[in-house]
Amino acid sequence: MPRALIPGVDAEAATVFGRNLVGERLHAYLADESVAQPTSGNEALSPRESEVAGLVADGLTHREIAHRLHTSVRTVDAHLDRIRSKLDVRSGVQIATWITDRDGTPP
């Protein structure tokens, strides 16, 4: 989508997000076809991001999540970067809290 068609705040968020994607994280992002364009605020997570967030809420480590999903730790890290960006949170505890609030049940 051309930048001119994206609202100002969303365009800036998308630009910052894109500039931070390099190397393995860029490849992981491109491999996940279900990921929508980033926007500011509390946008919906992709199905894979919801799965990763749920596993974080269950208390799994990045390595355990990678093993469970048959992927690399770097790919899990890329998913978590996008989750934190989309939810505007900084920690796994905040992700778990968001999951609990969304689902209405403790992780």
mmCIF file with all atom_site columns, C-alpha atoms in Angstrom:
data_model
loop_
_atom_site.group_PDB
_atom_site.id
_atom_site.type_symbol
_atom_site.label_atom_id
_atom_site.label_alt_id
_atom_site.label_comp_id
_atom_site.label_asym_id
_atom_site.label_entity_id
_atom_site.label_seq_id
_atom_site.pdbx_PDB_ins_code
_atom_site.Cartn_x
_atom_site.Cartn_y
_atom_site.Cartn_z
_atom_site.occupancy
_atom_site.B_iso_or_equiv
_atom_site.pdbx_formal_charge
_atom_site.auth_seq_id
_atom_site.auth_comp_id
_atom_site.auth_asym_id
_atom_site.auth_atom_id
_atom_site.pdbx_PDB_model_num
ATOM 1   C CA . MET A 1 1   ? 0.000   0.000   0.000  1.00 0.00 ? 1   MET A CA 1
ATOM 2   C CA . PRO A 1 2   ? 1.449   3.399   -0.935 1.00 0.00 ? 2   PRO A CA 1
ATOM 3   C CA . ARG A 1 3   ? 2.445   5.490   2.081  1.00 0.00 ? 3   ARG A CA 1
ATOM 4   C CA . ALA A 1 4   ? 0.233   8.365   0.877  1.00 0.00 ? 4   ALA A CA 1
ATOM 5   C CA . LEU A 1 5   ? -2.870  6.183   1.381  1.00 0.00 ? 5   LEU A CA 1
ATOM 6   C CA . ILE A 1 6   ? -2.044  5.322   5.008  1.00 0.00 ? 6   ILE A CA 1
ATOM 7   C CA . PRO A 1 7   ? -3.188  7.723   7.789  1.00 0.00 ? 7   PRO A CA 1
ATOM 8   C CA . GLY A 1 8   ? -0.311  9.712   9.346  1.00 0.00 ? 8   GLY A CA 1
ATOM 9   C CA . VAL A 1 9   ? 0.128   7.875   12.661 1.00 0.00 ? 9   VAL A CA 1
ATOM 10  C CA . ASP A 1 10  ? -0.302  4.471   11.023 1.00 0.00 ? 10  ASP A CA 1
ATOM 11  C CA . ALA A 1 11  ? 2.178   5.357   8.277  1.00 0.00 ? 11  ALA A CA 1
ATOM 12  C CA . GLU A 1 12  ? 4.771   6.386   10.850 1.00 0.00 ? 12  GLU A CA 1
ATOM 13  C CA . ALA A 1 13  ? 4.222   3.178   12.872 1.00 0.00 ? 13  ALA A CA 1
ATOM 14  C CA . ALA A 1 14  ? 4.538   1.077   9.697  1.00 0.00 ? 14  ALA A CA 1
ATOM 15  C CA . THR A 1 15  ? 7.721   2.911   8.705  1.00 0.00 ? 15  THR A CA 1
ATOM 16  C CA . VAL A 1 16  ? 9.356   2.418   12.119 1.00 0.00 ? 16  VAL A CA 1
ATOM 17  C CA . PHE A 1 17  ? 8.275   -1.221  12.176 1.00 0.00 ? 17  PHE A CA 1
ATOM 18  C CA . GLY A 1 18  ? 9.704   -1.835  8.682  1.00 0.00 ? 18  GLY A CA 1
ATOM 19  C CA . ARG A 1 19  ? 13.021  -0.177  9.465  1.00 0.00 ? 19  ARG A CA 1
ATOM 20  C CA . ASN A 1 20  ? 13.499  -2.536  12.422 1.00 0.00 ? 20  ASN A CA 1
ATOM 21  C CA . LEU A 1 21  ? 13.082  -5.650  10.279 1.00 0.00 ? 21  LEU A CA 1
ATOM 22  C CA . VAL A 1 22  ? 16.507  -6.906  9.237  1.00 0.00 ? 22  VAL A CA 1
ATOM 23  C CA . GLY A 1 23  ? 18.145  -10.256 8.636  1.00 0.00 ? 23  GLY A CA 1
ATOM 24  C CA . GLU A 1 24  ? 16.404  -13.225 10.228 1.00 0.00 ? 24  GLU A CA 1
ATOM 25  C CA . ARG A 1 25  ? 13.559  -11.089 11.571 1.00 0.00 ? 25  ARG A CA 1
ATOM 26  C CA . LEU A 1 26  ? 12.798  -9.789  8.085  1.00 0.00 ? 26  LEU A CA 1
ATOM 27  C CA . HIS A 1 27  ? 12.752  -13.346 6.718  1.00 0.00 ? 27  HIS A CA 1
ATOM 28  C CA . ALA A 1 28  ? 10.475  -14.507 9.548  1.00 0.00 ? 28  ALA A CA 1
ATOM 29  C CA . TYR A 1 29  ? 8.100   -11.608 8.903  1.00 0.00 ? 29  TYR A CA 1
ATOM 30  C CA . LEU A 1 30  ? 7.985   -12.309 5.175  1.00 0.00 ? 30  LEU A CA 1
ATOM 31  C CA . ALA A 1 31  ? 7.401   -16.032 5.782  1.00 0.00 ? 31  ALA A CA 1
ATOM 32  C CA . ASP A 1 32  ? 4.279   -15.323 7.862  1.00 0.00 ? 32  ASP A CA 1
ATOM 33  C CA . GLU A 1 33  ? 1.736   -14.539 5.142  1.00 0.00 ? 33  GLU A CA 1
ATOM 34  C CA . SER A 1 34  ? -1.086  -14.057 7.658  1.00 0.00 ? 34  SER A CA 1
ATOM 35  C CA . VAL A 1 35  ? 0.481   -10.956 9.216  1.00 0.00 ? 35  VAL A CA 1
ATOM 36  C CA . ALA A 1 36  ? -1.350  -7.735  8.458  1.00 0.00 ? 36  ALA A CA 1
ATOM 37  C CA . GLN A 1 37  ? 0.268   -4.333  7.977  1.00 0.00 ? 37  GLN A CA 1
ATOM 38  C CA . PRO A 1 38  ? 1.176   -2.893  11.377 1.00 0.00 ? 38  PRO A CA 1
ATOM 39  C CA . THR A 1 39  ? -0.841  -0.002  12.718 1.00 0.00 ? 39  THR A CA 1
ATOM 40  C CA . SER A 1 40  ? -0.682  1.941   15.916 1.00 0.00 ? 40  SER A CA 1
ATOM 41  C CA . GLY A 1 41  ? -2.664  0.875   18.936 1.00 0.00 ? 41  GLY A CA 1
ATOM 42  C CA . ASN A 1 42  ? -4.137  -2.449  19.898 1.00 0.00 ? 42  ASN A CA 1
ATOM 43  C CA . GLU A 1 43  ? -4.598  -4.209  16.550 1.00 0.00 ? 43  GLU A CA 1
ATOM 44  C CA . ALA A 1 44  ? -5.539  -7.842  16.221 1.00 0.00 ? 44  ALA A CA 1
ATOM 45  C CA . LEU A 1 45  ? -2.807  -10.454 16.239 1.00 0.00 ? 45  LEU A CA 1
ATOM 46  C CA . SER A 1 46  ? -2.334  -12.916 13.389 1.00 0.00 ? 46  SER A CA 1
ATOM 47  C CA . PRO A 1 47  ? -3.286  -16.528 14.180 1.00 0.00 ? 47  PRO A CA 1
ATOM 48  C CA . ARG A 1 48  ? 0.401   -17.456 14.662 1.00 0.00 ? 48  ARG A CA 1
ATOM 49  C CA . GLU A 1 49  ? 1.023   -14.448 16.892 1.00 0.00 ? 49  GLU A CA 1
ATOM 50  C CA . SER A 1 50  ? -2.007  -15.393 19.006 1.00 0.00 ? 50  SER A CA 1
ATOM 51  C CA . GLU A 1 51  ? -0.594  -18.893 19.322 1.00 0.00 ? 51  GLU A CA 1
ATOM 52  C CA . VAL A 1 52  ? 2.822   -17.573 20.382 1.00 0.00 ? 52  VAL A CA 1
ATOM 53  C CA . ALA A 1 53  ? 1.218   -15.117 22.839 1.00 0.00 ? 53  ALA A CA 1
ATOM 54  C CA . GLY A 1 54  ? -0.801  -17.981 24.337 1.00 0.00 ? 54  GLY A CA 1
ATOM 55  C CA . LEU A 1 55  ? 2.344   -20.055 24.813 1.00 0.00 ? 55  LEU A CA 1
ATOM 56  C CA . VAL A 1 56  ? 4.048   -17.091 26.496 1.00 0.00 ? 56  VAL A CA 1
ATOM 57  C CA . ALA A 1 57  ? 1.013   -16.799 28.781 1.00 0.00 ? 57  ALA A CA 1
ATOM 58  C CA . ASP A 1 58  ? 1.393   -20.526 29.547 1.00 0.00 ? 58  ASP A CA 1
ATOM 59  C CA . GLY A 1 59  ? 4.902   -19.766 30.822 1.00 0.00 ? 59  GLY A CA 1
ATOM 60  C CA . LEU A 1 60  ? 6.956   -21.357 28.035 1.00 0.00 ? 60  LEU A CA 1
ATOM 61  C CA . THR A 1 61  ? 10.414  -19.993 27.238 1.00 0.00 ? 61  THR A CA 1
ATOM 62  C CA . HIS A 1 62  ? 11.347  -18.810 23.753 1.00 0.00 ? 62  HIS A CA 1
ATOM 63  C CA . ARG A 1 63  ? 13.246  -22.067 23.190 1.00 0.00 ? 63  ARG A CA 1
ATOM 64  C CA . GLU A 1 64  ? 10.264  -24.162 24.344 1.00 0.00 ? 64  GLU A CA 1
ATOM 65  C CA . ILE A 1 65  ? 7.926   -22.212 22.059 1.00 0.00 ? 65  ILE A CA 1
ATOM 66  C CA . ALA A 1 66  ? 10.299  -22.718 19.114 1.00 0.00 ? 66  ALA A CA 1
ATOM 67  C CA . HIS A 1 67  ? 10.445  -26.450 19.823 1.00 0.00 ? 67  HIS A CA 1
ATOM 68  C CA . ARG A 1 68  ? 6.656   -26.726 20.142 1.00 0.00 ? 68  ARG A CA 1
ATOM 69  C CA . LEU A 1 69  ? 6.067   -24.802 16.889 1.00 0.00 ? 69  LEU A CA 1
ATOM 70  C CA . HIS A 1 70  ? 8.930   -26.509 15.014 1.00 0.00 ? 70  HIS A CA 1
ATOM 71  C CA . THR A 1 71  ? 10.642  -23.218 14.241 1.00 0.00 ? 71  THR A CA 1
ATOM 72  C CA . SER A 1 72  ? 13.746  -21.315 15.307 1.00 0.00 ? 72  SER A CA 1
ATOM 73  C CA . VAL A 1 73  ? 14.162  -19.206 18.423 1.00 0.00 ? 73  VAL A CA 1
ATOM 74  C CA . ARG A 1 74  ? 14.850  -16.242 16.139 1.00 0.00 ? 74  ARG A CA 1
ATOM 75  C CA . THR A 1 75  ? 11.474  -16.708 14.463 1.00 0.00 ? 75  THR A CA 1
ATOM 76  C CA . VAL A 1 76  ? 9.808   -16.773 17.889 1.00 0.00 ? 76  VAL A CA 1
ATOM 77  C CA . ASP A 1 77  ? 11.714  -13.595 18.771 1.00 0.00 ? 77  ASP A CA 1
ATOM 78  C CA . ALA A 1 78  ? 10.415  -11.941 15.580 1.00 0.00 ? 78  ALA A CA 1
ATOM 79  C CA . HIS A 1 79  ? 6.838   -12.942 16.437 1.00 0.00 ? 79  HIS A CA 1
ATOM 80  C CA . LEU A 1 80  ? 7.276   -11.560 19.947 1.00 0.00 ? 80  LEU A CA 1
ATOM 81  C CA . ASP A 1 81  ? 8.680   -8.294  18.589 1.00 0.00 ? 81  ASP A CA 1
ATOM 82  C CA . ARG A 1 82  ? 5.566   -7.884  16.438 1.00 0.00 ? 82  ARG A CA 1
ATOM 83  C CA . ILE A 1 83  ? 3.266   -8.861  19.334 1.00 0.00 ? 83  ILE A CA 1
ATOM 84  C CA . ARG A 1 84  ? 4.903   -6.338  21.668 1.00 0.00 ? 84  ARG A CA 1
ATOM 85  C CA . SER A 1 85  ? 4.701   -3.679  18.968 1.00 0.00 ? 85  SER A CA 1
ATOM 86  C CA . LYS A 1 86  ? 1.045   -4.361  18.142 1.00 0.00 ? 86  LYS A CA 1
ATOM 87  C CA . LEU A 1 87  ? -0.031  -4.518  21.782 1.00 0.00 ? 87  LEU A CA 1
ATOM 88  C CA . ASP A 1 88  ? 2.303   -1.721  22.875 1.00 0.00 ? 88  ASP A CA 1
ATOM 89  C CA . VAL A 1 89  ? 3.726   -3.832  25.701 1.00 0.00 ? 89  VAL A CA 1
ATOM 90  C CA . ARG A 1 90  ? 7.289   -4.583  26.763 1.00 0.00 ? 90  ARG A CA 1
ATOM 91  C CA . SER A 1 91  ? 7.273   -7.920  28.585 1.00 0.00 ? 91  SER A CA 1
ATOM 92  C CA . GLY A 1 92  ? 5.972   -11.463 28.589 1.00 0.00 ? 92  GLY A CA 1
ATOM 93  C CA . VAL A 1 93  ? 4.000   -10.689 31.743 1.00 0.00 ? 93  VAL A CA 1
ATOM 94  C CA . GLN A 1 94  ? 2.181   -7.911  29.912 1.00 0.00 ? 94  GLN A CA 1
ATOM 95  C CA . ILE A 1 95  ? 1.478   -10.278 27.004 1.00 0.00 ? 95  ILE A CA 1
ATOM 96  C CA . ALA A 1 96  ? 0.081   -12.856 29.467 1.00 0.00 ? 96  ALA A CA 1
ATOM 97  C CA . THR A 1 97  ? -2.078  -10.163 31.069 1.00 0.00 ? 97  THR A CA 1
ATOM 98  C CA . TRP A 1 98  ? -3.409  -9.150  27.646 1.00 0.00 ? 98  TRP A CA 1
ATOM 99  C CA . ILE A 1 99  ? -4.248  -12.805 26.864 1.00 0.00 ? 99  ILE A CA 1
ATOM 100 C CA . THR A 1 100 ? -6.043  -13.177 30.215 1.00 0.00 ? 100 THR A CA 1
ATOM 101 C CA . ASP A 1 101 ? -8.021  -9.971  29.646 1.00 0.00 ? 101 ASP A CA 1
ATOM 102 C CA . ARG A 1 102 ? -8.903  -11.022 26.092 1.00 0.00 ? 102 ARG A CA 1
ATOM 103 C CA . ASP A 1 103 ? -9.921  -14.593 26.933 1.00 0.00 ? 103 ASP A CA 1
ATOM 104 C CA . GLY A 1 104 ? -11.309 -13.903 30.375 1.00 0.00 ? 104 GLY A CA 1
ATOM 105 C CA . THR A 1 105 ? -9.430  -16.828 31.885 1.00 0.00 ? 105 THR A CA 1
ATOM 106 C CA . PRO A 1 106 ? -6.073  -16.995 33.623 1.00 0.00 ? 106 PRO A CA 1
ATOM 107 C CA . PRO A 1 107 ? -3.236  -18.492 31.554 1.00 0.00 ? 107 PRO A CA 1
#
